[in-house]
Coordinates of C-alpha atoms in Angstrom, one line a residue:
Q1 CA 8.3 -3.4 1.0
V2 CA 5.7 -1.1 2.5
Q3 CA 6.5 0.8 5.7
L4 CA 4.1 2.8 7.7
V5 CA 5.9 5.6 9.7
E6 CA 3.9 7.4 12.4
S7 CA 4.6 10.7 14.1
G8 CA 2.9 13.3 16.2
G9 CA 2.4 11.4 19.5
G10 CA 3.4 12.9 22.8
L11 CA 2.3 14.2 26.1
V12 CA -0.6 16.7 26.3
Q13 CA -2.9 18.2 28.9
P14 CA -6.5 17.2 29.1
G15 CA -8.4 19.3 26.6
G16 CA -5.4 19.7 24.4
S17 CA -4.9 18.6 20.8
L18 CA -2.5 16.5 18.8
R19 CA -2.3 15.6 15.2
L20 CA -0.9 12.2 14.3
S21 CA 0.5 11.5 10.8
C22 CA 1.3 8.2 9.1
V23 CA 3.2 7.9 5.8
A24 CA 3.2 4.8 3.7
S25 CA 6.6 4.5 2.0
G26 CA 7.6 2.2 -0.8
S27 CA 6.6 1.6 -4.4
G28 CA 4.5 -0.6 -6.6
F29 CA 1.5 -0.6 -4.5
S30 CA -1.9 1.1 -4.0
I31 CA -3.8 1.7 -0.8
N32 CA -7.5 1.2 -0.2
A33 CA -8.5 2.0 3.4
M34 CA -6.3 3.6 6.0
G35 CA -7.1 4.0 9.7
W36 CA -6.0 4.4 13.2
Y37 CA -6.3 2.0 16.1
R38 CA -5.2 2.3 19.7
Q39 CA -4.4 0.1 22.6
A40 CA -4.3 1.1 26.2
P41 CA -2.5 -1.0 28.9
G42 CA -4.6 -4.0 29.8
K43 CA -7.1 -3.5 27.0
E44 CA -7.6 -4.8 23.5
R45 CA -6.6 -2.9 20.4
E46 CA -9.6 -1.0 19.2
L47 CA -10.5 0.9 16.0
V48 CA -10.4 4.7 16.4
A49 CA -11.2 5.8 12.9
S50 CA -10.9 4.6 9.4
I51 CA -11.2 6.2 6.0
P52 CA -11.7 4.2 2.8
S53 CA -10.2 5.5 -0.5
G54 CA -13.6 6.7 -1.7
G55 CA -16.0 6.0 1.1
S56 CA -17.2 7.7 4.2
T57 CA -15.2 7.9 7.4
N58 CA -15.8 5.7 10.5
Y59 CA -15.3 6.6 14.1
A60 CA -15.4 4.9 17.4
G61 CA -18.3 6.3 19.5
S62 CA -15.8 7.4 22.2
V63 CA -14.0 9.8 19.8
K64 CA -16.7 10.9 17.4
G65 CA -17.0 14.6 17.4
R66 CA -13.5 15.1 18.9
F67 CA -11.3 13.3 16.4
T68 CA -11.1 13.7 12.6
I69 CA -9.4 11.4 10.2
S70 CA -8.2 12.6 6.8
R71 CA -5.8 11.5 4.1
D72 CA -3.7 12.8 1.3
N73 CA -3.5 10.2 -1.4
A74 CA -0.8 12.0 -3.3
K75 CA 1.4 11.6 -0.2
N76 CA 0.1 8.2 0.9
T77 CA -0.5 9.8 4.2
V78 CA -3.3 9.5 6.8
Y79 CA -3.9 12.0 9.6
L80 CA -5.7 11.9 12.9
Q81 CA -6.6 15.3 14.3
M82 CA -7.4 14.8 18.0
N83 CA -9.1 17.6 19.9
S84 CA -10.5 17.8 23.4
L85 CA -8.3 15.0 24.5
K86 CA -9.2 13.1 27.7
P87 CA -7.0 11.0 30.0
E88 CA -8.9 7.9 28.7
D89 CA -7.5 8.6 25.2
T90 CA -4.1 7.6 26.6
A91 CA -2.8 4.7 24.5
V92 CA -0.4 3.6 21.8
Y93 CA -1.9 4.6 18.5
Y94 CA -1.3 2.4 15.5
C95 CA -1.6 3.3 11.8
N96 CA -3.2 0.8 9.5
A97 CA -3.4 0.5 5.8
D98 CA -4.8 -2.0 3.3
V99 CA -2.2 -2.4 0.5
R100 CA -2.3 -4.1 -2.8
F101 CA 0.9 -4.6 -4.7
S102 CA 1.0 -4.2 -8.5
G103 CA 0.3 -7.4 -10.2
T104 CA -1.4 -9.0 -7.3
L105 CA -5.1 -9.6 -6.6
Y106 CA -5.4 -9.3 -2.8
W107 CA -5.2 -6.6 -0.3
H108 CA -2.8 -7.0 2.6
E109 CA -2.9 -5.3 6.0
Y110 CA 0.1 -3.3 7.2
W111 CA 0.6 -1.7 10.6
G112 CA 2.9 1.0 11.9
Q113 CA 5.1 0.7 14.9
G114 CA 2.8 2.7 17.1
T115 CA 3.1 6.1 18.7
Q116 CA 2.4 6.9 22.3
V117 CA -0.2 9.4 23.2
T118 CA -0.4 10.4 26.8
V119 CA -3.1 12.8 28.1
S120 CA -2.3 13.8 31.7
S121 CA -2.2 16.9 33.9

């Protein structure tokens, strides 16, 4: 009922920039926190950045100062602006959202399909 659709991934040179977008589509729900995770080959999925509906943002130490997470609540969209990209940023990036459906009491976690980010010369 809720679908997270990611876009913006691709191939960039070291030092370049990308902006990832994730749109939550559907109806009858509200969203609390949204965030971005990533997973590189042979490594566990890790939190990149998160942004609660009304709280402060959170960043992994490896991206702090280079990445910026933001959201547009009217569009149910979360963004990840990635600057000064490094080869070690290469990974599949996944959108995440905590969703509550109307008439229910609990938040449920949804994930996007992932978008590939490759940083290489």
